[in-house]
Short mmCIF file of C-alpha atoms in Angstrom, two decimals:
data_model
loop_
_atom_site.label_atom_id
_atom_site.label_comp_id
_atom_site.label_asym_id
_atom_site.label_seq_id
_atom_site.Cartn_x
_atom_site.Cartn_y
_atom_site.Cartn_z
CA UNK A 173 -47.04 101.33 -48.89
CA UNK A 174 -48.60 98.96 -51.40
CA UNK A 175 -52.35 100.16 -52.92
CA UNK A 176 -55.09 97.79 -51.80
CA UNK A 177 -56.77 95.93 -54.74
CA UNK A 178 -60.77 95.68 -53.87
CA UNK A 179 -62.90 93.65 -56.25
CA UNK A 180 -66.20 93.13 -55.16
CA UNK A 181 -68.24 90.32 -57.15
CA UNK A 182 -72.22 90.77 -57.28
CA UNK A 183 -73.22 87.22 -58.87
CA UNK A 184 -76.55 88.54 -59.76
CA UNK A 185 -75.65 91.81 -60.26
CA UNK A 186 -75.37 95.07 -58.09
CA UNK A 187 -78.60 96.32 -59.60
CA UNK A 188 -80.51 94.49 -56.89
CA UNK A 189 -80.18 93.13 -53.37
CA UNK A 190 -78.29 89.84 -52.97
CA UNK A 191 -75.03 88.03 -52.35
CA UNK A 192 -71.37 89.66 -53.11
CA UNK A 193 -67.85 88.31 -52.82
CA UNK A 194 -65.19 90.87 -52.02
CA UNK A 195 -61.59 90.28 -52.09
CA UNK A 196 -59.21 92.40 -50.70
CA UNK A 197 -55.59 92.20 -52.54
CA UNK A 198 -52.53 93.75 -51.58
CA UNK A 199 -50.69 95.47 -54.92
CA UNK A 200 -46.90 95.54 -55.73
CA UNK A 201 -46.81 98.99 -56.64
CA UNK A 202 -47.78 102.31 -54.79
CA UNK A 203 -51.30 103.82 -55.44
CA UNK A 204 -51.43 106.02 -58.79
CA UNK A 205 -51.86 109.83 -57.49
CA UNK A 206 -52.91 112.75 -59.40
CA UNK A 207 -50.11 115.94 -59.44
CA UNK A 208 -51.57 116.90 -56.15
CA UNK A 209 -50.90 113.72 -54.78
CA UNK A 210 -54.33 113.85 -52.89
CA UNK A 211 -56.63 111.91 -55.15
CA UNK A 212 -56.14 108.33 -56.87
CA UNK A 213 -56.22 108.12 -60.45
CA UNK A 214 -58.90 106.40 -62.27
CA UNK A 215 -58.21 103.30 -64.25
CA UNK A 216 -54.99 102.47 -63.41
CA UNK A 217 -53.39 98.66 -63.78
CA UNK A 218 -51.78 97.24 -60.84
CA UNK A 219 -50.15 94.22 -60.28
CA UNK A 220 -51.25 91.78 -57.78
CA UNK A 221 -48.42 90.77 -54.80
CA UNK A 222 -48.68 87.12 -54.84
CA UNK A 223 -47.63 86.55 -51.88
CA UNK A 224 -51.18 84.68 -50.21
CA UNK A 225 -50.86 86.62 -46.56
CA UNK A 226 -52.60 89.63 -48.13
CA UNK A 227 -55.34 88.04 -50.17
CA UNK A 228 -59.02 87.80 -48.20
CA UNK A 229 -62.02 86.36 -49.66
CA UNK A 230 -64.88 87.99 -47.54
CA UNK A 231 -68.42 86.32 -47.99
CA UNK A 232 -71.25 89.79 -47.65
CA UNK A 233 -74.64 91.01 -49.41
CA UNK A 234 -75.39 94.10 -50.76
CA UNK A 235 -78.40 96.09 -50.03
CA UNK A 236 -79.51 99.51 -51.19
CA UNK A 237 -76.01 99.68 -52.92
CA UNK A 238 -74.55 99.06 -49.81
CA UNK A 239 -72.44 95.72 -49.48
CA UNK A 240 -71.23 94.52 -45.82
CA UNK A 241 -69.66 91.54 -45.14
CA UNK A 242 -70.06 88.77 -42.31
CA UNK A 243 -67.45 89.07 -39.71
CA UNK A 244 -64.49 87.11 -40.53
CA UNK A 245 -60.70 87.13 -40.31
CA UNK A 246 -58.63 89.60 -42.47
CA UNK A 247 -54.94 89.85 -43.17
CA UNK A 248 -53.05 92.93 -44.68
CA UNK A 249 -48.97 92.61 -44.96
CA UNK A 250 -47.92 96.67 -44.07
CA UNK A 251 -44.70 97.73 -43.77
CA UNK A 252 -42.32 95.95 -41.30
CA UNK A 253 -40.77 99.20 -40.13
CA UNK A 254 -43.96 100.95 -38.93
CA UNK A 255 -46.76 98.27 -38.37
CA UNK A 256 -45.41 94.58 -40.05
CA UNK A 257 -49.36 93.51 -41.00
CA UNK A 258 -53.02 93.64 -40.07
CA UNK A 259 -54.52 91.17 -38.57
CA UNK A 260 -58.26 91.68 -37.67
CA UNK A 261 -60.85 89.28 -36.22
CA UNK A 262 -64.19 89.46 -36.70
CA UNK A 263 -63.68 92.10 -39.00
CA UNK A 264 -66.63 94.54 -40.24
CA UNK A 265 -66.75 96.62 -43.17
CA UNK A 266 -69.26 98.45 -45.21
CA UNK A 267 -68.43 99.65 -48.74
CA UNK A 268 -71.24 102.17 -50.35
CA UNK A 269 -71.09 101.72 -54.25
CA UNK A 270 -71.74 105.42 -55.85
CA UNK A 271 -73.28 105.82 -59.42
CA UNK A 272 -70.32 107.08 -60.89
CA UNK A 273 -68.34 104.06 -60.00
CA UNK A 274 -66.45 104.96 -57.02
CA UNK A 275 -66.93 103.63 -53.78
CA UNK A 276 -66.12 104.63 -50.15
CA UNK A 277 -66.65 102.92 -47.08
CA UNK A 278 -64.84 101.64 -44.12
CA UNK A 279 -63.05 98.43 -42.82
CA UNK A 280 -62.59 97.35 -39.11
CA UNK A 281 -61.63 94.20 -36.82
CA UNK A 282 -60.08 93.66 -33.74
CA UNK A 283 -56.37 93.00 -33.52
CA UNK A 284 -53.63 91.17 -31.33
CA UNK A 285 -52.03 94.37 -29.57
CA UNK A 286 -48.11 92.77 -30.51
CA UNK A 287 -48.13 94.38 -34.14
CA UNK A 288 -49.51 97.24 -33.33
CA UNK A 289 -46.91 97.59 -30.26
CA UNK A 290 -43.70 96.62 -32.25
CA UNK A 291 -44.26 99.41 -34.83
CA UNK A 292 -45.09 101.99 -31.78
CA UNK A 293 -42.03 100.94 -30.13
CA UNK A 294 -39.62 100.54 -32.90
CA UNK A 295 -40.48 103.93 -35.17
CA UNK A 296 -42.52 105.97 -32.90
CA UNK A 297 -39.24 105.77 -30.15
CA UNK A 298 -37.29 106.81 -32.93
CA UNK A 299 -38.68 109.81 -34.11
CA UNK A 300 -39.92 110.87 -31.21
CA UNK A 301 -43.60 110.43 -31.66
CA UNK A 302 -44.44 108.61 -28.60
CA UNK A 303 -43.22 107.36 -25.23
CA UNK A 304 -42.88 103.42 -25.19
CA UNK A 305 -43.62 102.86 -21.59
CA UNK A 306 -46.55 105.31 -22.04
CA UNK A 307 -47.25 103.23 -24.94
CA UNK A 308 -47.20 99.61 -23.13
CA UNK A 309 -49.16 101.22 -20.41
CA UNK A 310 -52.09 102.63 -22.69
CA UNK A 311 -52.11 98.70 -24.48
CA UNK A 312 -52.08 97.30 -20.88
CA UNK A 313 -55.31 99.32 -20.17
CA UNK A 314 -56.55 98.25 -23.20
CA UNK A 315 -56.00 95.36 -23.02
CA UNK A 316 -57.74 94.49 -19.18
CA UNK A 317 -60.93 95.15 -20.96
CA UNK A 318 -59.92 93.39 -24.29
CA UNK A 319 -62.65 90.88 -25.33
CA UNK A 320 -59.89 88.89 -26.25
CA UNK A 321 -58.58 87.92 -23.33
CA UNK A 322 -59.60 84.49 -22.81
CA UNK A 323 -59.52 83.36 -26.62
CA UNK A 324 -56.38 81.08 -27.21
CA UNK A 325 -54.18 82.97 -28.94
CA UNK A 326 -53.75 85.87 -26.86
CA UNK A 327 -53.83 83.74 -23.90
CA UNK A 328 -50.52 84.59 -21.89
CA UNK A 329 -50.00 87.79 -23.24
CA UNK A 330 -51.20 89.95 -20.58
CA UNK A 331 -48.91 88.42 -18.69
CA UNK A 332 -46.37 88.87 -20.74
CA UNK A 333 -47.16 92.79 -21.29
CA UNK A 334 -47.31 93.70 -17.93
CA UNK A 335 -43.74 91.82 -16.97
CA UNK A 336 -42.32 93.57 -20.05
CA UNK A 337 -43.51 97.18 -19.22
CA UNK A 338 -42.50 96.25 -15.20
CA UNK A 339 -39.11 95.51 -16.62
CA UNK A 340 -38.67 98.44 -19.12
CA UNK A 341 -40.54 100.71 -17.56
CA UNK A 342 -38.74 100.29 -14.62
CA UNK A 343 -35.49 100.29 -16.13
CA UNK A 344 -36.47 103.97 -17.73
CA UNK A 345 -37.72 104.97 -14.65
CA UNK A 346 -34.22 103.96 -13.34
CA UNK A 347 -32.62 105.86 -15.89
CA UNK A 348 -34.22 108.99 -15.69
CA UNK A 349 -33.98 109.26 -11.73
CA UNK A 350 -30.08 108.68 -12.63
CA UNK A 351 -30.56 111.76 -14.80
CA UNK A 352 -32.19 113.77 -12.74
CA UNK A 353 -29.93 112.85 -9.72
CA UNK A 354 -26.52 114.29 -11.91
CA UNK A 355 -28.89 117.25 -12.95
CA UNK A 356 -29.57 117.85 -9.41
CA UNK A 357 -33.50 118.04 -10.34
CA UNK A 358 -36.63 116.64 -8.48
CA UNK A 359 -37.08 112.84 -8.99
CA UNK A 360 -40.60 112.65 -10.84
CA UNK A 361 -41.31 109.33 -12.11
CA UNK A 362 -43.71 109.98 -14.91
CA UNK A 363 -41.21 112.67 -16.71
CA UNK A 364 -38.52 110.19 -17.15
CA UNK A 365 -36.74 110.63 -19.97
CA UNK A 366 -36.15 107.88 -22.46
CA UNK A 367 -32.31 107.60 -23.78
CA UNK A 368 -31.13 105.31 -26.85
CA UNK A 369 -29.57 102.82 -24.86
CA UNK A 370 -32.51 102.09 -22.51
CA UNK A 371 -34.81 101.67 -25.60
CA UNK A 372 -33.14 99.55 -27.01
CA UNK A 373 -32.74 97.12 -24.14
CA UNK A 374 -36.17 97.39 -23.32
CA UNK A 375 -37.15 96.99 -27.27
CA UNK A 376 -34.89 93.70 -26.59
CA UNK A 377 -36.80 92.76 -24.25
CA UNK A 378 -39.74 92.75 -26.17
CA UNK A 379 -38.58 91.05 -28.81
CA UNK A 380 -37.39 87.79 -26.84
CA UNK A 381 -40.99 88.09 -24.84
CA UNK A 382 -43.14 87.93 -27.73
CA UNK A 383 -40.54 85.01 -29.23
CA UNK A 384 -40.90 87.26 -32.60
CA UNK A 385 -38.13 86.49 -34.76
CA UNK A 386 -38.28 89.02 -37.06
CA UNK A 387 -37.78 91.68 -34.88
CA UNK A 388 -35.28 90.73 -32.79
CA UNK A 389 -33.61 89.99 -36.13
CA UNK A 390 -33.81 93.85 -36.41
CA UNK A 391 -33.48 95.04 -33.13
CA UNK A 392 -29.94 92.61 -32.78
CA UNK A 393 -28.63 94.03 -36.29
CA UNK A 394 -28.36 97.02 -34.65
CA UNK A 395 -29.56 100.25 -36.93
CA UNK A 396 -26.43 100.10 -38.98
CA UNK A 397 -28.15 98.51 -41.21
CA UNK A 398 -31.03 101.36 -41.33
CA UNK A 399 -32.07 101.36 -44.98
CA UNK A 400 -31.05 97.84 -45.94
CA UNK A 401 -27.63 98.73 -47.49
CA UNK A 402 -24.65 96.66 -46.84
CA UNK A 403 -26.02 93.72 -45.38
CA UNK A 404 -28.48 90.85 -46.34
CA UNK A 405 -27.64 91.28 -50.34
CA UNK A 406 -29.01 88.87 -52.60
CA UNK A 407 -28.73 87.25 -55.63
CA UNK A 408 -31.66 89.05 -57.46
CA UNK A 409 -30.49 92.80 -55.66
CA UNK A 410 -28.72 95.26 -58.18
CA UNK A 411 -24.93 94.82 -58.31
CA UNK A 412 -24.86 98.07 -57.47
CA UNK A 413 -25.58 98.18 -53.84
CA UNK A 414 -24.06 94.67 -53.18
CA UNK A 415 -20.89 95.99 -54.52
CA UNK A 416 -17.98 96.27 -52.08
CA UNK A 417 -15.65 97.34 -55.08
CA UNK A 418 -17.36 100.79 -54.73
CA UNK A 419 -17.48 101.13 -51.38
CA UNK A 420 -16.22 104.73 -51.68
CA UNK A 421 -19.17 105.71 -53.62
CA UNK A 422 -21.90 104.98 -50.70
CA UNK A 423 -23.90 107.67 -50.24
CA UNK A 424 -23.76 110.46 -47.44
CA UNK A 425 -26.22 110.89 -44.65
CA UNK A 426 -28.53 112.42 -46.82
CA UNK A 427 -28.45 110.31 -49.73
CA UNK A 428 -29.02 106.99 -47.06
CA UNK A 429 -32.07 109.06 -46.30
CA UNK A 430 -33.52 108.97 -49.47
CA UNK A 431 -33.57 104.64 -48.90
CA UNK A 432 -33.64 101.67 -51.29
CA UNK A 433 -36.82 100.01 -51.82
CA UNK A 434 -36.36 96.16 -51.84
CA UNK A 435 -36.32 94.53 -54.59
CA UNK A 436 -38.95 91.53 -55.83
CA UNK A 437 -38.38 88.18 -55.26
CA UNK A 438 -40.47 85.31 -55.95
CA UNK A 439 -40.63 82.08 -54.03
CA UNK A 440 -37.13 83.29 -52.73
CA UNK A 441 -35.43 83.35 -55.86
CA UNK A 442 -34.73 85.68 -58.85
CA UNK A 443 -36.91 84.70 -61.72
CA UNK A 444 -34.92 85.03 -64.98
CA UNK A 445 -35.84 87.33 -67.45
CA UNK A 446 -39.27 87.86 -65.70
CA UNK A 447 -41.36 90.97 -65.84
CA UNK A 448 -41.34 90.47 -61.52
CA UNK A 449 -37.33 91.49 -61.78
CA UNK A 450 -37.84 95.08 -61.88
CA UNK A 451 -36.96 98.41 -60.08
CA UNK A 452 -40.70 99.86 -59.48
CA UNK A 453 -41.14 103.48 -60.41
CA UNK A 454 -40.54 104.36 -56.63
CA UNK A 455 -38.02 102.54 -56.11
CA UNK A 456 -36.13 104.27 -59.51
CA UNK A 457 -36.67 107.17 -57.92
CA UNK A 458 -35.01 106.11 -54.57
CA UNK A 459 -31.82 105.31 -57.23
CA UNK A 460 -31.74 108.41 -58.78
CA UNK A 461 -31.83 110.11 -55.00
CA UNK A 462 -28.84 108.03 -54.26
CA UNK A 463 -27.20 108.16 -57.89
CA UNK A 464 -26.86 112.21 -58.10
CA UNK A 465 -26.32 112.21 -54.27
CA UNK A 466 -22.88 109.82 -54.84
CA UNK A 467 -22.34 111.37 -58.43
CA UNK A 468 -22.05 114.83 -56.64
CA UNK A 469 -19.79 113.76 -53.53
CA UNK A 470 -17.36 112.18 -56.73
CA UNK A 471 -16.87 115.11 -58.65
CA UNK A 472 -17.01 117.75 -55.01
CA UNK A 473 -14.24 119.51 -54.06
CA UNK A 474 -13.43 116.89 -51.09
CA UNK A 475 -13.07 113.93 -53.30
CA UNK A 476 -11.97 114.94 -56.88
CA UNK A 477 -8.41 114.91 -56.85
CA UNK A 478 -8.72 111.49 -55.81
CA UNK A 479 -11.37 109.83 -57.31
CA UNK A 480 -10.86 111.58 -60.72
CA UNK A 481 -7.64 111.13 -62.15
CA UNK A 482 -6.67 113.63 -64.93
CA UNK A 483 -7.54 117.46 -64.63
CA UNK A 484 -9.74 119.37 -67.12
CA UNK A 485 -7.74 122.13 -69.14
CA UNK A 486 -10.12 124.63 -67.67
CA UNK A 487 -12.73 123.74 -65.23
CA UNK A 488 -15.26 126.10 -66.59
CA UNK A 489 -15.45 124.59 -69.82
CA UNK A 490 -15.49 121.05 -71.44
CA UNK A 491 -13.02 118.91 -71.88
CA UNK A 492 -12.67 115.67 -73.78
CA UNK A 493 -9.47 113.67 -72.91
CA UNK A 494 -10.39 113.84 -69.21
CA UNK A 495 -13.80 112.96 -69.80
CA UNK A 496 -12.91 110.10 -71.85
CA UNK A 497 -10.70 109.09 -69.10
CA UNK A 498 -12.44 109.51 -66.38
CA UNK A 499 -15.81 107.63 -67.59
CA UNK A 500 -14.57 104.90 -69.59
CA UNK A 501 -12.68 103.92 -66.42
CA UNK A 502 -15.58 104.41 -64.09
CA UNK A 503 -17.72 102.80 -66.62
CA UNK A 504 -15.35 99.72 -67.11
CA UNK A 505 -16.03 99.47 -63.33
CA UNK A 506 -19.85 99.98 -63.22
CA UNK A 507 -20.66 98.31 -65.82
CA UNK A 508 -18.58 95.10 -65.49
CA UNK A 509 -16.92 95.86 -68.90
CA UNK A 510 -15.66 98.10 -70.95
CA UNK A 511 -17.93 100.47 -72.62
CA UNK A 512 -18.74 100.49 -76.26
CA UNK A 513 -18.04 103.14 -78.64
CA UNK A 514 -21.71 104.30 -78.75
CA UNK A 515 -22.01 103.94 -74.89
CA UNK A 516 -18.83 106.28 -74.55
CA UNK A 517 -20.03 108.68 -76.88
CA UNK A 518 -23.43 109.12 -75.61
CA UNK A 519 -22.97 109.04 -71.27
CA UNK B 141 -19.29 112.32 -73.80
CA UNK B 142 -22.31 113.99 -74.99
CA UNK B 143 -24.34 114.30 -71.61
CA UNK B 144 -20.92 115.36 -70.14
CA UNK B 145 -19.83 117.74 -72.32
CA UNK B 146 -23.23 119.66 -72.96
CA UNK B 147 -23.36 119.61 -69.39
CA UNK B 148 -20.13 121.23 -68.65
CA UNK B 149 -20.99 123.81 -71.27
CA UNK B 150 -24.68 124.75 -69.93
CA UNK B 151 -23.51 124.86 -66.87
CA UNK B 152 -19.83 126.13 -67.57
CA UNK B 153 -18.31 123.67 -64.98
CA UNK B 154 -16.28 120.70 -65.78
CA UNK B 155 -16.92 119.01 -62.96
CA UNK B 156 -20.75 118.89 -62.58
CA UNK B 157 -20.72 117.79 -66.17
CA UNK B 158 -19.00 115.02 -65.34
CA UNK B 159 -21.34 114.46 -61.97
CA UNK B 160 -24.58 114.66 -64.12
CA UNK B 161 -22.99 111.95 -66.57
CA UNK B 162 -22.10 109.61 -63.55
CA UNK B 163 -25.17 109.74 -62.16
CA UNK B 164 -26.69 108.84 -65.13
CA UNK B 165 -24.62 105.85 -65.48
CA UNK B 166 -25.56 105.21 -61.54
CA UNK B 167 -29.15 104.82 -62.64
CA UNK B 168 -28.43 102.59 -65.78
CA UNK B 169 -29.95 99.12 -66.17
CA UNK B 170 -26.18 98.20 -67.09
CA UNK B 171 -25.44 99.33 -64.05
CA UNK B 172 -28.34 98.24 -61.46
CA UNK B 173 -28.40 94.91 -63.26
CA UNK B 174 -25.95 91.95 -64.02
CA UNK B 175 -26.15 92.11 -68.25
CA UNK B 176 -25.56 88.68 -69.12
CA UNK B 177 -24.32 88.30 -72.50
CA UNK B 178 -23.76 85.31 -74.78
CA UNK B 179 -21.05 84.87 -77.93
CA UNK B 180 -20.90 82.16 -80.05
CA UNK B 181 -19.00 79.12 -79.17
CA UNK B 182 -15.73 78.52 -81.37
CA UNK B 183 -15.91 75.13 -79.91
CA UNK B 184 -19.25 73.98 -80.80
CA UNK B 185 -20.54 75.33 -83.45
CA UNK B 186 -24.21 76.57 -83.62
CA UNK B 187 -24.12 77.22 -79.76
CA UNK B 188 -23.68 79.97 -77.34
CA UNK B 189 -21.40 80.56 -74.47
CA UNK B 190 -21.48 83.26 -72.08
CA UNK B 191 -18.95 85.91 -73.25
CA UNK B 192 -15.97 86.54 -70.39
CA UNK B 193 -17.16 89.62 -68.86
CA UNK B 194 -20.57 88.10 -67.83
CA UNK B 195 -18.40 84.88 -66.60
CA UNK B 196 -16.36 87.36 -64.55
CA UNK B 197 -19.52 89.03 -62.84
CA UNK B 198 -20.81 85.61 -61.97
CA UNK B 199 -17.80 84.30 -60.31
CA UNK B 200 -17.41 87.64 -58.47
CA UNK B 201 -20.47 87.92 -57.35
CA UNK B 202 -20.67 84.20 -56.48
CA UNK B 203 -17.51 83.88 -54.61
CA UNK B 204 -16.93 87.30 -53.66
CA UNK B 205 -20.39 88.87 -52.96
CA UNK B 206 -19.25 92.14 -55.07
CA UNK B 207 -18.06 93.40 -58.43
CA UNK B 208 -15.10 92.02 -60.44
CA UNK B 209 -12.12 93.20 -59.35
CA UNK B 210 -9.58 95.51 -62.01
CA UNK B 211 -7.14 91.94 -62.39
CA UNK B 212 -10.50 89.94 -62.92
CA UNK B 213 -11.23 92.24 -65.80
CA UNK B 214 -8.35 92.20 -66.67
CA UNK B 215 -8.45 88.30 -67.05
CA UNK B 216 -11.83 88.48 -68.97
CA UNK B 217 -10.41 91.18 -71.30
CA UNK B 218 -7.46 88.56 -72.48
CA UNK B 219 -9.86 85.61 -73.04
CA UNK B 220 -8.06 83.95 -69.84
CA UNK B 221 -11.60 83.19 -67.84
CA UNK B 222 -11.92 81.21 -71.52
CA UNK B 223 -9.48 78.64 -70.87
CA UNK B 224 -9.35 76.11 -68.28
CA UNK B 225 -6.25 76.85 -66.54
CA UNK B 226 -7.18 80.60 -66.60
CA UNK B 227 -10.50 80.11 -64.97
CA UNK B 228 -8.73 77.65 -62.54
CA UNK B 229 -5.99 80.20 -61.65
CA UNK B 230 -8.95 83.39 -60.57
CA UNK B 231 -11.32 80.74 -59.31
CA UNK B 232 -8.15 80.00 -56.58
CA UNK B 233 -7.18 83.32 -56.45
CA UNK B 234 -10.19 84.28 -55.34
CA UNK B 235 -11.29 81.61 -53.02
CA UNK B 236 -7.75 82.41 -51.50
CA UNK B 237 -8.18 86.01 -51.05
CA UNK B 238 -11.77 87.64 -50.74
CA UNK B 239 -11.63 91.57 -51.87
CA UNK B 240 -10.69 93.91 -49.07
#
């Protein structure tokens, strides 16, 4: 995820008690770690995501070096396959300034339950971190004493919670008595086990409830599309992954693993010769994954007879001609053209 | 060659040479990204045309959503995708049949 940009603005300084401004930013990059990937890194540039969903301008005082803000609403994109954004109300937070010019404090608000749910429900089925209709029931609970009930925008949805976990939940329940029927094992309700296909009609479910586009966007793709590789290409992605000319170079299980980060856009198009058209540093990383993942399932065992098409001399040792063949005819591919001289020479 | 062939010697295998040079090529800019590049224009002189191979990655990725295809290269290598009846003859080739 993103780092958070924090700026807090003291108008009369922080040196005594008075009025501050904080803004809360959402970055393009990834926070800057040290090697043991446990503590930021001082003084590091980041870039600001422009995109206005993630910027908050909280009004707050600061006292004693402490600054807290008055409750108001705050909005954090996250990532749409674990928790798609924050959304707090009334939110709190309290930010101690230190002499040596860190700070530390805390951040809080209440929150619609639906984003919190989707992510539960989506990647928490998945990997087998939690139990959806446990999940939906805990929310419901939540929810009956929610001081949010009666305010307008969450009017309707307790309604809508309990019909979806009476539908799902009874549709697992359904399942796993099937289950345990064929096993020949004691009907319990509560240990019913969840399979694939119930999830995902009950994650359907959801989806139409809550009217939420995006995810039933995801949820009717299907998880072919896990990772983001074939489909949805655009203009401003790298060739590379758009390319159905080198289909036969996708990677394995293990290189789709390693993921593609997506790529920036602005205003939904692909600014020209902008320093926003980049691969990040993580997302480079991600490539190289996949790069030496494909590179090493061409030149395997399996594949090399028929992807390569001369054969070295002697495999243990170098060997020009089929080198020369080999890459200037990959490269001719790859690169859209043929390869210079000095490109040749030096791959 | 030179990534290639050192690697086949350190590691004294052909093959993974020629892996570690792919992969390098994988990870290229030239690769990730669509180069464009410009040539001078015989017809008007003192300006710039985009030279074949970039025309050929912008129709193919326009009308086919992909890389150029070997006979698309193949066109931009003979200076066809320069001429007006070449360009017309791959622009209906390729509206006619979208890459397998």
């Amino acid at each position: 995820m993103p780092a958070w940009l924090i700026t807090v603005t003291a108008p009369d300084g922080f040196g005594k008690d008075g009025p501050v401004t904080v803004t809360w930013d959402r970055a393009t990059g990834r926070i800057t770690r040290d090697a043991s990937g446990a503590v930021a890194q001082q003084d590091m540039t980041y870039q600001v995501d422009p995109d206005p969903r993630s910027h908050n301008e909280l009004k707050g005082s600061v006292k004693n070096g402490v600054v807290t803000v008055e409750p108001a609403d705050f909005r954090m994109v996250l990532d749409p396959y674990l928790q798609p954004e924050i959304k707090f109300q009334q939110t709190h937070m309290r930010l101690t300034m230190n002499a040596d010019g860190t700070a530390r404090g805390v951040i809080a608000g209440y929150q619609p339950w639906s984003t919190v749910y989707y992510g539960f429900a989506d990647q928490g089925a998945h990997q087998g971190i939690c139990r959806v209709d446990q999940f939906a029931g805990a929310l419901l609970r939540a929810e009956a004493g929610s001081r949010f009930r009666s305010r307008s925008e969450d009017r309707g949805k307790p309604a809508d919670l309990q019909r979806l976990y009476d539908r799902g939940g009874s549709r697992l329940r359904r399942a796993g008595r099937r289950q345990q029927d064929r096993a020949g094992g004691r009907s319990d309700r509560s240990e019913s086990p969840v399979t694939m296909k119930h999830l995902k009609k009950t994650l359907a479910t959801a989806a139409v409830r809550a009217d939420c586009r995006l995810w039933r966007r995801r949820i009717a793709g299907g998880r072919r599309q896990a990772g983001g590789w074939r489909r949805g290409h655009t203009a401003s992605q790298p060739a590379a992954i758009s390319s159905d000319r080198l289909r036969h170079l996708r990677p394995d299980d293990q290189g789709r693993r390693a993921g593609s980060s997506r790529d920036i856009r602005r205003d939904g198009l692909l600014a020209m010769g902008a320093s926003q058209v980049s691969v990040t540093a993580s997302g480079l990383e991600e490539y190289d994954k996949i790069a030496r993942n494909v590179a090493a399932q061409v030149v395997g065992e399996a594949n090399r007879d028929t992807l390569i098409p001369c054969k070295p001399a002697n495999t243990k040792a170098a060997d020009d001609a089929c080198a020369t063949q080999f890459l200037s005819e990959t490269g001719r591919m790859l690169y859209r053209r043929p390869l210079t001289k000095d490109e040749l020479a030096s791959v | 060659m030179k990534v290639a062939n050192d690697a086949a010697v350190g590691l004294k295998d052909f093959y993974s040479g020629l892996g570690i040079s792919l992969s390098t090529m994988l990870v290229s800019p030239k690769f990730l990204f669509r180069q464009e590049i410009a040539e001078t224009d015989p017809d008007h002189a003192g300006q710039y045309r985009m030279d074949a191979y970039s025309k050929a990655s912008q129709l193919s990725f326009f009308l086919w959503d992909s890389a150029p295809d070997p006979e698309l290269l193949a066109a931009a290598e003979k200076g066809d995708l320069n001429t007006d009846d070449g360009l017309k003859k791959q622009v209906d080739r390729m509206v006619a049949s979208p890459p397998s």
